mmCIF file of N, CA and C in Angstrom:
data_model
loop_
_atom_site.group_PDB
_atom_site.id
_atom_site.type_symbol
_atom_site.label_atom_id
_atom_site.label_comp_id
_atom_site.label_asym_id
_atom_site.label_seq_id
_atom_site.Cartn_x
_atom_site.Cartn_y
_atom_site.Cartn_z
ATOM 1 N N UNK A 1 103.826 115.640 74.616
ATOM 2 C CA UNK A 1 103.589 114.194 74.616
ATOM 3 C C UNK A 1 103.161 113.747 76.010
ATOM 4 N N UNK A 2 102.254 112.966 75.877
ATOM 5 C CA UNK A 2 101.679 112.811 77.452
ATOM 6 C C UNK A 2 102.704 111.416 77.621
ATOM 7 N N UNK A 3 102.883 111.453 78.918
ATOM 8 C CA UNK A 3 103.367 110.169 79.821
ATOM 9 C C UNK A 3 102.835 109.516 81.134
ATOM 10 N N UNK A 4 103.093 108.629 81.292
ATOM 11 C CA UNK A 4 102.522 108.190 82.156
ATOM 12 C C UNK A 4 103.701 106.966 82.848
ATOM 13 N N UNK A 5 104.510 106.976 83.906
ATOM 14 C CA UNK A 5 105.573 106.683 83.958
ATOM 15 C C UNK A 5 105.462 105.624 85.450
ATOM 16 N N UNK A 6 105.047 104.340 85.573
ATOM 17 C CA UNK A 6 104.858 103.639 87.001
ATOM 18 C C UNK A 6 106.365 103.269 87.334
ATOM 19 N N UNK A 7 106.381 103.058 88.557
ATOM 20 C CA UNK A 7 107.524 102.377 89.355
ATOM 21 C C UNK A 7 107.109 101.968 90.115
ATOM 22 N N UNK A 8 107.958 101.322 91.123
ATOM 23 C CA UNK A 8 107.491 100.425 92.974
ATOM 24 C C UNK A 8 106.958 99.563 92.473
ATOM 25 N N UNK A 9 107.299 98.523 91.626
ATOM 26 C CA UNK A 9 106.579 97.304 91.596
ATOM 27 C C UNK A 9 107.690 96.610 92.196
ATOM 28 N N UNK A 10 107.428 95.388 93.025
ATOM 29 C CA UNK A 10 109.017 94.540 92.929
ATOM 30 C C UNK A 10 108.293 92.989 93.640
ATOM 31 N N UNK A 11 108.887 92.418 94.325
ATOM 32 C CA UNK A 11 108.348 90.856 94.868
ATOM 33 C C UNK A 11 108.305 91.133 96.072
ATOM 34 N N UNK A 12 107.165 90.799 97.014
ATOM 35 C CA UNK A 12 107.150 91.299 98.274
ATOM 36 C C UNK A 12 106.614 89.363 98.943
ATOM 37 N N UNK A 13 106.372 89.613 100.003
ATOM 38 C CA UNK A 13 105.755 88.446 100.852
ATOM 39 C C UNK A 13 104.790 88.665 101.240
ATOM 40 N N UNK A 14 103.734 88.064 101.521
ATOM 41 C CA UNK A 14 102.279 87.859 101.891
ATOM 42 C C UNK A 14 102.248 88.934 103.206
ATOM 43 N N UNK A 15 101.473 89.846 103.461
ATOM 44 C CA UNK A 15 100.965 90.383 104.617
ATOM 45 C C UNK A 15 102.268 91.876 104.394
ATOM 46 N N UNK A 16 103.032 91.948 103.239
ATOM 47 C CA UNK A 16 103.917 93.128 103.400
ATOM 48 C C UNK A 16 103.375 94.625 102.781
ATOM 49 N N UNK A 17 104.267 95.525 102.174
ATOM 50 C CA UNK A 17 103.663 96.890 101.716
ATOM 51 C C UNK A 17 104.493 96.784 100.226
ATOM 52 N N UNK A 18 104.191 97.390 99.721
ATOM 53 C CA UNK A 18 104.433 98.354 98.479
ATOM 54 C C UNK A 18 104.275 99.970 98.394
ATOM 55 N N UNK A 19 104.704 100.494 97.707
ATOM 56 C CA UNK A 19 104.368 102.038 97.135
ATOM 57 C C UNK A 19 104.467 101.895 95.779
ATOM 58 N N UNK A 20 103.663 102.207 95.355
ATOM 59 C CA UNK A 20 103.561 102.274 93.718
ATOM 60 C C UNK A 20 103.855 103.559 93.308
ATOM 61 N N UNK A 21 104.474 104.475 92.288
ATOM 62 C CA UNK A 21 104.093 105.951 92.064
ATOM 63 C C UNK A 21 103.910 105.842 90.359
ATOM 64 N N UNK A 22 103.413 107.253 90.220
ATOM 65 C CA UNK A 22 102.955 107.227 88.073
ATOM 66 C C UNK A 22 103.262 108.672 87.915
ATOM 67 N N UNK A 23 104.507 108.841 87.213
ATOM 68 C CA UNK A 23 104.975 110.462 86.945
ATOM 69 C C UNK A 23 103.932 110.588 86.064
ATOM 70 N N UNK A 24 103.781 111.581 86.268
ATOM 71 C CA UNK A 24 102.178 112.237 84.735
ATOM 72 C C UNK A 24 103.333 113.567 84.511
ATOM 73 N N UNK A 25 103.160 113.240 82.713
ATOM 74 C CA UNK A 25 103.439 114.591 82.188
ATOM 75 C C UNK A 25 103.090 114.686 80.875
ATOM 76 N N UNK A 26 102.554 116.051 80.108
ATOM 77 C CA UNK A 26 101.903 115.906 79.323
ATOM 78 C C UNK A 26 100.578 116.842 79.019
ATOM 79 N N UNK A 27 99.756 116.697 80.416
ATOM 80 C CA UNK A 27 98.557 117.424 79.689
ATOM 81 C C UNK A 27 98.272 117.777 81.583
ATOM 82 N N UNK A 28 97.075 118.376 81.900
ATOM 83 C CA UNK A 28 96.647 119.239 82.753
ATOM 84 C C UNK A 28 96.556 117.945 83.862
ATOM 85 N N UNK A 29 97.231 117.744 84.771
ATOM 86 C CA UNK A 29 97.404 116.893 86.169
ATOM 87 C C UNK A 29 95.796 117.060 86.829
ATOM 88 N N UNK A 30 95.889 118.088 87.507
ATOM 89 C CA UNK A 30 95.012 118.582 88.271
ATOM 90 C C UNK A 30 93.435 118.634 87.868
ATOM 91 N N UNK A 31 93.259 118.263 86.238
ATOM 92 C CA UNK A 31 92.003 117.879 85.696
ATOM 93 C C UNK A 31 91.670 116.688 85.649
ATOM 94 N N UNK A 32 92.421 115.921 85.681
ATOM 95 C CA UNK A 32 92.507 114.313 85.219
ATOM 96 C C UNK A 32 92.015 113.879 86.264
ATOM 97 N N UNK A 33 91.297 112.846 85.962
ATOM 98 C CA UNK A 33 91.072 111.418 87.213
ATOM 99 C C UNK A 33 92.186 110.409 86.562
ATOM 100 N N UNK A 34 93.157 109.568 87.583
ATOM 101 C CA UNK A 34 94.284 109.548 87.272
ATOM 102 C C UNK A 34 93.887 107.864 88.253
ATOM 103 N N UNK A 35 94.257 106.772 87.631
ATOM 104 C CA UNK A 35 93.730 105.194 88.444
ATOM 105 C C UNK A 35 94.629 104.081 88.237
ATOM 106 N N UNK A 36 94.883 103.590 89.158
ATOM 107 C CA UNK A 36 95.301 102.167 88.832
ATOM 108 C C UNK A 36 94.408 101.401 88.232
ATOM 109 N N UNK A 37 94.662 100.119 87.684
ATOM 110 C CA UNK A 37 94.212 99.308 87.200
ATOM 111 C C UNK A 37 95.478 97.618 86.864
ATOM 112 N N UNK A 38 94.857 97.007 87.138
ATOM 113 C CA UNK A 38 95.531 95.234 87.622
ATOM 114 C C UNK A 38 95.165 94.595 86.569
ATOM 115 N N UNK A 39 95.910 93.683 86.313
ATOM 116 C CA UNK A 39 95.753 92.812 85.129
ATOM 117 C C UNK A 39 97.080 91.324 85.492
ATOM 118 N N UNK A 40 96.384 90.185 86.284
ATOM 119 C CA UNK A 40 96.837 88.999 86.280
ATOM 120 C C UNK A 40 97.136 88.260 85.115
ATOM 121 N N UNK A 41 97.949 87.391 84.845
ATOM 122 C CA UNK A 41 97.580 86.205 83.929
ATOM 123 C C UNK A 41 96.476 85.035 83.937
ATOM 124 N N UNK A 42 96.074 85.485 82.700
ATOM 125 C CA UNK A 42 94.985 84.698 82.515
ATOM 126 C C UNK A 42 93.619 85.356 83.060
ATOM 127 N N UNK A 43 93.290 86.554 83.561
ATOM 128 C CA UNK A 43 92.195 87.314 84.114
ATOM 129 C C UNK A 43 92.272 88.696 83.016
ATOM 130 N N UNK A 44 91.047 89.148 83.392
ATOM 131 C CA UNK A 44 90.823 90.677 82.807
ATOM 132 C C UNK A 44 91.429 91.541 83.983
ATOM 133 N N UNK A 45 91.700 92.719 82.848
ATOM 134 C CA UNK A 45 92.169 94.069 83.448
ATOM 135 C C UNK A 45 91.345 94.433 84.674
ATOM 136 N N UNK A 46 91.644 94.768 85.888
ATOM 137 C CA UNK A 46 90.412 95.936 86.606
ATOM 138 C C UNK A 46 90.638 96.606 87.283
ATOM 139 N N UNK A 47 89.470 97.581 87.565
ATOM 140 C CA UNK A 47 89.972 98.999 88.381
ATOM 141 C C UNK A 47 90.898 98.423 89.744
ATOM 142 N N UNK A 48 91.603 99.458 90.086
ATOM 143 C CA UNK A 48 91.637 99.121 91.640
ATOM 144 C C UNK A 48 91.709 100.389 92.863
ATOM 145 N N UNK A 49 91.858 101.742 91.954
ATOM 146 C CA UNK A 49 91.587 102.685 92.563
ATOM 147 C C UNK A 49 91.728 104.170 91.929
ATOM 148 N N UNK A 50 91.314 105.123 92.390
ATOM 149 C CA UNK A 50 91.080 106.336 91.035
ATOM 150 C C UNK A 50 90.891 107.068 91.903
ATOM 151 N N UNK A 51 91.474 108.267 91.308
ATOM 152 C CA UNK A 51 91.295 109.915 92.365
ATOM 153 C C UNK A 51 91.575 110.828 91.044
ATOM 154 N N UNK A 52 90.680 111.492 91.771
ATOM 155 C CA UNK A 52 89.802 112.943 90.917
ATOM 156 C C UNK A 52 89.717 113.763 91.405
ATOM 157 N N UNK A 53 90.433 115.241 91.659
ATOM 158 C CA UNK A 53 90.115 116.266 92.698
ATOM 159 C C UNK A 53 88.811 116.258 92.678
ATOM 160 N N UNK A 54 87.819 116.610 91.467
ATOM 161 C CA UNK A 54 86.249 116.930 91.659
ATOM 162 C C UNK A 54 85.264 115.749 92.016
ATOM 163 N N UNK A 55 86.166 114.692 92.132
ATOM 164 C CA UNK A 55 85.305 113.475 92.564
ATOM 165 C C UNK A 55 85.745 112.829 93.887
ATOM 166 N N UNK A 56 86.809 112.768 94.265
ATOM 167 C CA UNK A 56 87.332 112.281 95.538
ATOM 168 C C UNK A 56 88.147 110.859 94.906
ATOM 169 N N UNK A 57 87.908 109.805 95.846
ATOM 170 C CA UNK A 57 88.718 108.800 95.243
ATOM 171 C C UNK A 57 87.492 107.478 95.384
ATOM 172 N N UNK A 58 88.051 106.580 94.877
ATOM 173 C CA UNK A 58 87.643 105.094 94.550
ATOM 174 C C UNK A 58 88.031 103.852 94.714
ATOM 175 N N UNK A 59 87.768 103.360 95.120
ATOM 176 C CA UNK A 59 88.685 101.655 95.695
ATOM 177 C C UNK A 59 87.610 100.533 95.160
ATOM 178 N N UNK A 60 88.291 99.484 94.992
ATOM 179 C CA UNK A 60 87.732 98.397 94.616
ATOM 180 C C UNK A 60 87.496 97.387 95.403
ATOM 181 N N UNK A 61 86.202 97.024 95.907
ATOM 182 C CA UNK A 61 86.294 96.137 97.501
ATOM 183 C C UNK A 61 87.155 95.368 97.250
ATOM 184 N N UNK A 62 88.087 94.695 96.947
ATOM 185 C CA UNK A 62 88.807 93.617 97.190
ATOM 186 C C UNK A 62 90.034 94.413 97.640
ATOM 187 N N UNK A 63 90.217 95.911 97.381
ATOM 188 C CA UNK A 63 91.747 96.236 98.093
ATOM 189 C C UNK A 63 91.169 97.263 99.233
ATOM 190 N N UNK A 64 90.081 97.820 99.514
ATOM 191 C CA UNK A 64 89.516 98.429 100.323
ATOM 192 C C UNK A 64 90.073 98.001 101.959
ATOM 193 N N UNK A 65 90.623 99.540 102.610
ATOM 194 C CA UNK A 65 91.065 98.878 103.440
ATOM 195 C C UNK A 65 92.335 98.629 103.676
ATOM 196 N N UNK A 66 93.255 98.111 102.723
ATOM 197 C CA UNK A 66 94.509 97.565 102.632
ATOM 198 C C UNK A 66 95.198 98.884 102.074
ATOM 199 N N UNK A 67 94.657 99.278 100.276
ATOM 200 C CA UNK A 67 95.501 100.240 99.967
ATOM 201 C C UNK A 67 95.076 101.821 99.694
ATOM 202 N N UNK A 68 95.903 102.580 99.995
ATOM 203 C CA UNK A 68 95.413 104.236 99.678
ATOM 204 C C UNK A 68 96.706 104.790 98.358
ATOM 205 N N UNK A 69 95.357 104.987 97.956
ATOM 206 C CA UNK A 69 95.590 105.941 96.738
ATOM 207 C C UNK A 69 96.005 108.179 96.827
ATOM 208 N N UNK A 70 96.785 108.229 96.683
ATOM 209 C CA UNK A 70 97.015 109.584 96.844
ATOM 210 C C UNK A 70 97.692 110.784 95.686
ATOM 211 N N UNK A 71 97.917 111.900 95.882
ATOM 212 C CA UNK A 71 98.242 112.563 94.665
ATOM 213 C C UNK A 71 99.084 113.635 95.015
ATOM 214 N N UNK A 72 99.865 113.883 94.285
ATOM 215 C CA UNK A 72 101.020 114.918 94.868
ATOM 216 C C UNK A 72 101.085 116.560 93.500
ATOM 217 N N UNK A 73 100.429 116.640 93.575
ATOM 218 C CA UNK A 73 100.192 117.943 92.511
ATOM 219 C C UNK A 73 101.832 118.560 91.987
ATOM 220 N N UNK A 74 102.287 118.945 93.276
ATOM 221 C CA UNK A 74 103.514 119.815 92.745
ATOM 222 C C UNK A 74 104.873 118.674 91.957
ATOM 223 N N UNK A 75 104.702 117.420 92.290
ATOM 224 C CA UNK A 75 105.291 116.497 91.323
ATOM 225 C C UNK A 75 104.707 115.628 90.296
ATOM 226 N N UNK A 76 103.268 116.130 90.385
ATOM 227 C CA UNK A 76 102.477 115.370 88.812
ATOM 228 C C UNK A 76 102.737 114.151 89.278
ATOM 229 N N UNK A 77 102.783 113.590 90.372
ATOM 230 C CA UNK A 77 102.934 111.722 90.734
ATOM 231 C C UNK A 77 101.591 111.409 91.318
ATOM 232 N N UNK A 78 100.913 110.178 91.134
ATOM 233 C CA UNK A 78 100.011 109.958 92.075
ATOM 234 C C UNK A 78 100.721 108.472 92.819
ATOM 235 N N UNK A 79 100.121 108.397 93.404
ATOM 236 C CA UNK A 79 100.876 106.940 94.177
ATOM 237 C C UNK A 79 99.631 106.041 94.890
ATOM 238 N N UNK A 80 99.988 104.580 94.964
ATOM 239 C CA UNK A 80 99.522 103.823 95.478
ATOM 240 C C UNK A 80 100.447 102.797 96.755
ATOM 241 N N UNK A 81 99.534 103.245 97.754
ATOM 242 C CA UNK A 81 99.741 102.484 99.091
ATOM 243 C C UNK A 81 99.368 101.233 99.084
ATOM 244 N N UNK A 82 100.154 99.804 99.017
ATOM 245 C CA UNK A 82 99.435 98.865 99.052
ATOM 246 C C UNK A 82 99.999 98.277 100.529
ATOM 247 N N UNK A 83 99.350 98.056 101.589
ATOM 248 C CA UNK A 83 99.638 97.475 102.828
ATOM 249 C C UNK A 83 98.534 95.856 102.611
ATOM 250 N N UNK A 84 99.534 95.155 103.615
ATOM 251 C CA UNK A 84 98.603 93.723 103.316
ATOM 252 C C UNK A 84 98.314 92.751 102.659
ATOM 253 N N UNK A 85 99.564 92.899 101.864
ATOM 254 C CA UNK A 85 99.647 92.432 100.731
ATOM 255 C C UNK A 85 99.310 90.933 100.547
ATOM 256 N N UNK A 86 98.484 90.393 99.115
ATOM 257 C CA UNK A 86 98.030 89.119 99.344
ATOM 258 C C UNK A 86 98.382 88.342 97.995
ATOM 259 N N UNK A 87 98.677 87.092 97.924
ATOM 260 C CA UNK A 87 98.992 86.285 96.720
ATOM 261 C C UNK A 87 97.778 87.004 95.615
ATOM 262 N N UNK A 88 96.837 87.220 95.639
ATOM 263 C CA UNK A 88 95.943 87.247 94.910
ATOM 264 C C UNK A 88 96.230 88.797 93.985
ATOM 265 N N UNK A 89 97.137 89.475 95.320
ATOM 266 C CA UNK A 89 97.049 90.800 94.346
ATOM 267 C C UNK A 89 98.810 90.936 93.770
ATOM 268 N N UNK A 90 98.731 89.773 92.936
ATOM 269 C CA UNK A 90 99.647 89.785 91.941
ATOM 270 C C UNK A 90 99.549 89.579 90.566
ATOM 271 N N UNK A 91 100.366 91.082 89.965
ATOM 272 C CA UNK A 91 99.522 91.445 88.757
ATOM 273 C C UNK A 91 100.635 92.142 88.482
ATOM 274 N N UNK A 92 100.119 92.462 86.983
ATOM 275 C CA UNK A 92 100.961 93.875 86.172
ATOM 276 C C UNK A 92 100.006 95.111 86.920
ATOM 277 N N UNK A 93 100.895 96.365 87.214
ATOM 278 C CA UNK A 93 99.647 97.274 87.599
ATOM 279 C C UNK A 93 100.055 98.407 86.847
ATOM 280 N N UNK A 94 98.836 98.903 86.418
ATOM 281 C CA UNK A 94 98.874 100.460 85.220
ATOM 282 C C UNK A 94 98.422 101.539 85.684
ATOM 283 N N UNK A 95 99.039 102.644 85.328
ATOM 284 C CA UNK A 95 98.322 103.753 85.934
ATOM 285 C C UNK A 95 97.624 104.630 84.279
ATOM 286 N N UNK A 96 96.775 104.891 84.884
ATOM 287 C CA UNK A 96 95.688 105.857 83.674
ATOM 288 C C UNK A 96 95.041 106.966 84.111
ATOM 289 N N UNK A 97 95.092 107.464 82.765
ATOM 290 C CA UNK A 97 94.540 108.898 83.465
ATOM 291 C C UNK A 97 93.937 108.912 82.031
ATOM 292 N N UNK A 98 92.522 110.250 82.440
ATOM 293 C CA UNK A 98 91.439 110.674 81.813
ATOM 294 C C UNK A 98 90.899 111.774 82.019
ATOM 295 N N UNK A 99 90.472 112.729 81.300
ATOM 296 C CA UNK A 99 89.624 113.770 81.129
ATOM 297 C C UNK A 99 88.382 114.307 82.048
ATOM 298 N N UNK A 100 87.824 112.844 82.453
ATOM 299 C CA UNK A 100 86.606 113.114 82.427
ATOM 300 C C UNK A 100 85.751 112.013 83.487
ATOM 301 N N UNK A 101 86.583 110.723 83.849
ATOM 302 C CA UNK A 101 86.159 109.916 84.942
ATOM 303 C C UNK A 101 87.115 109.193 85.144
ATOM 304 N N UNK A 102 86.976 108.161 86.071
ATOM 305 C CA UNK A 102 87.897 107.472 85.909
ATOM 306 C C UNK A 102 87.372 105.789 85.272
ATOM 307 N N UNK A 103 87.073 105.999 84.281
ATOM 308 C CA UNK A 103 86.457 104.892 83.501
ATOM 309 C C UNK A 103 86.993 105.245 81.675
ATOM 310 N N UNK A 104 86.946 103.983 81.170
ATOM 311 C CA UNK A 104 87.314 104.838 79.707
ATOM 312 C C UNK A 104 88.867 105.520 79.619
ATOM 313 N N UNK A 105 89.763 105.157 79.979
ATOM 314 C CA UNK A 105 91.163 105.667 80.237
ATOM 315 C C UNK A 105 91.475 106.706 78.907
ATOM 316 N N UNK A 106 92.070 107.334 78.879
ATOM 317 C CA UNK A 106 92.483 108.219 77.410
ATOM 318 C C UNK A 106 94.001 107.083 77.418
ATOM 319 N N UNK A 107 94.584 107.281 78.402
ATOM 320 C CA UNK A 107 95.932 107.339 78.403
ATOM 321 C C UNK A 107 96.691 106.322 79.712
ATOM 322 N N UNK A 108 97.480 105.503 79.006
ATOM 323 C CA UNK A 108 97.763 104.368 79.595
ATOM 324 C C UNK A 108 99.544 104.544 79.584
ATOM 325 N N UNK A 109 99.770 104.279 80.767
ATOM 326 C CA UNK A 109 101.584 103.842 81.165
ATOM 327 C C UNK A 109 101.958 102.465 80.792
ATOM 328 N N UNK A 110 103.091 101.922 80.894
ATOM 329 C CA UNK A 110 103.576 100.369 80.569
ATOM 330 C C UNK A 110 103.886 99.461 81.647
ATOM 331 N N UNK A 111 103.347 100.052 82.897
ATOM 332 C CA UNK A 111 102.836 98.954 84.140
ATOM 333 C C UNK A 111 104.272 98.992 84.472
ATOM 334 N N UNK A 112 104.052 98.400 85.655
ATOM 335 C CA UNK A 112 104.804 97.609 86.949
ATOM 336 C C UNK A 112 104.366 96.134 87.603
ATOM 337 N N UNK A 113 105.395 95.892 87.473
ATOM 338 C CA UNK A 113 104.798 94.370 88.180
ATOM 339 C C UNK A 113 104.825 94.369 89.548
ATOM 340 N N UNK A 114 103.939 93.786 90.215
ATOM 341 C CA UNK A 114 103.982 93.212 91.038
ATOM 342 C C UNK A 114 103.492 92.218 91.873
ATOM 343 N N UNK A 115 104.742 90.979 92.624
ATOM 344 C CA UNK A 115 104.295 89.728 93.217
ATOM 345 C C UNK A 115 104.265 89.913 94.151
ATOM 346 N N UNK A 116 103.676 88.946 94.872
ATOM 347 C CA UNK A 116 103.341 89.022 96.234
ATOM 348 C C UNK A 116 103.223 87.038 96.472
ATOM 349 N N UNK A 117 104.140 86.624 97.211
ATOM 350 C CA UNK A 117 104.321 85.491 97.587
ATOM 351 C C UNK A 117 103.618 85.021 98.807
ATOM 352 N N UNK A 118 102.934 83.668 98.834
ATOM 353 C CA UNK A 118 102.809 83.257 100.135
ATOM 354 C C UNK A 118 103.975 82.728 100.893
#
């Protein structure tokens, strides 16, 4: 059964950090492009960053800069660095993973929240 398991969401203050992490278990880690993705109230879902051993990684200009995305093979976790934190990047955040890009998700976790106060 594949999983996809987020944590590190919580309420932070304007200009602070987060760590996000997404246990993956289930199907081949090390093949997957494996991404966050944000979803506010009242807005659409969107990328915000994706890593792919055969592709490298991906950021979305609006967190470019602020957060790094990374991957830990021998614990199937990938994690997200969010430094800088801004009212705007408060959201549910999901981690997904896929086969084949990081677009088109196969496989979706049940998010983490996180606020970020001015």
């Amino acid at each position: 059964e594949v999983q996809l398991v987020e944590s590190g969401g919580a309420w932070v203050q304007a200009g602070g950090s987060l760590r996000l992490s997404c246990a993956a278990s289930g199907f081949a880690f090390d093949d997957y492009a494996i991404g966050w993705f944000r979803q506010a109230p009242g807005k659409e879902r969107e990328g915000v960053s994706c890593i792919m051993s055969s592709a490298g990684t991906w950021y979305a200009d609006s967190v470019k800069g602020r957060f790094t995305i990374s991957s830990d093979a021998s614990k199937k976790t990938v994690y997200l660095q969010m430094d800088s934190l801004k009212p705007e990047d408060t959201a549910h955040y999901y981690c997904a993973a896929d086969p084949i890009y990081c677009t088109g998700m196969k496989y979706w976790g049940q998010g983490t929240q996180v606020t970020v106060s001015s």
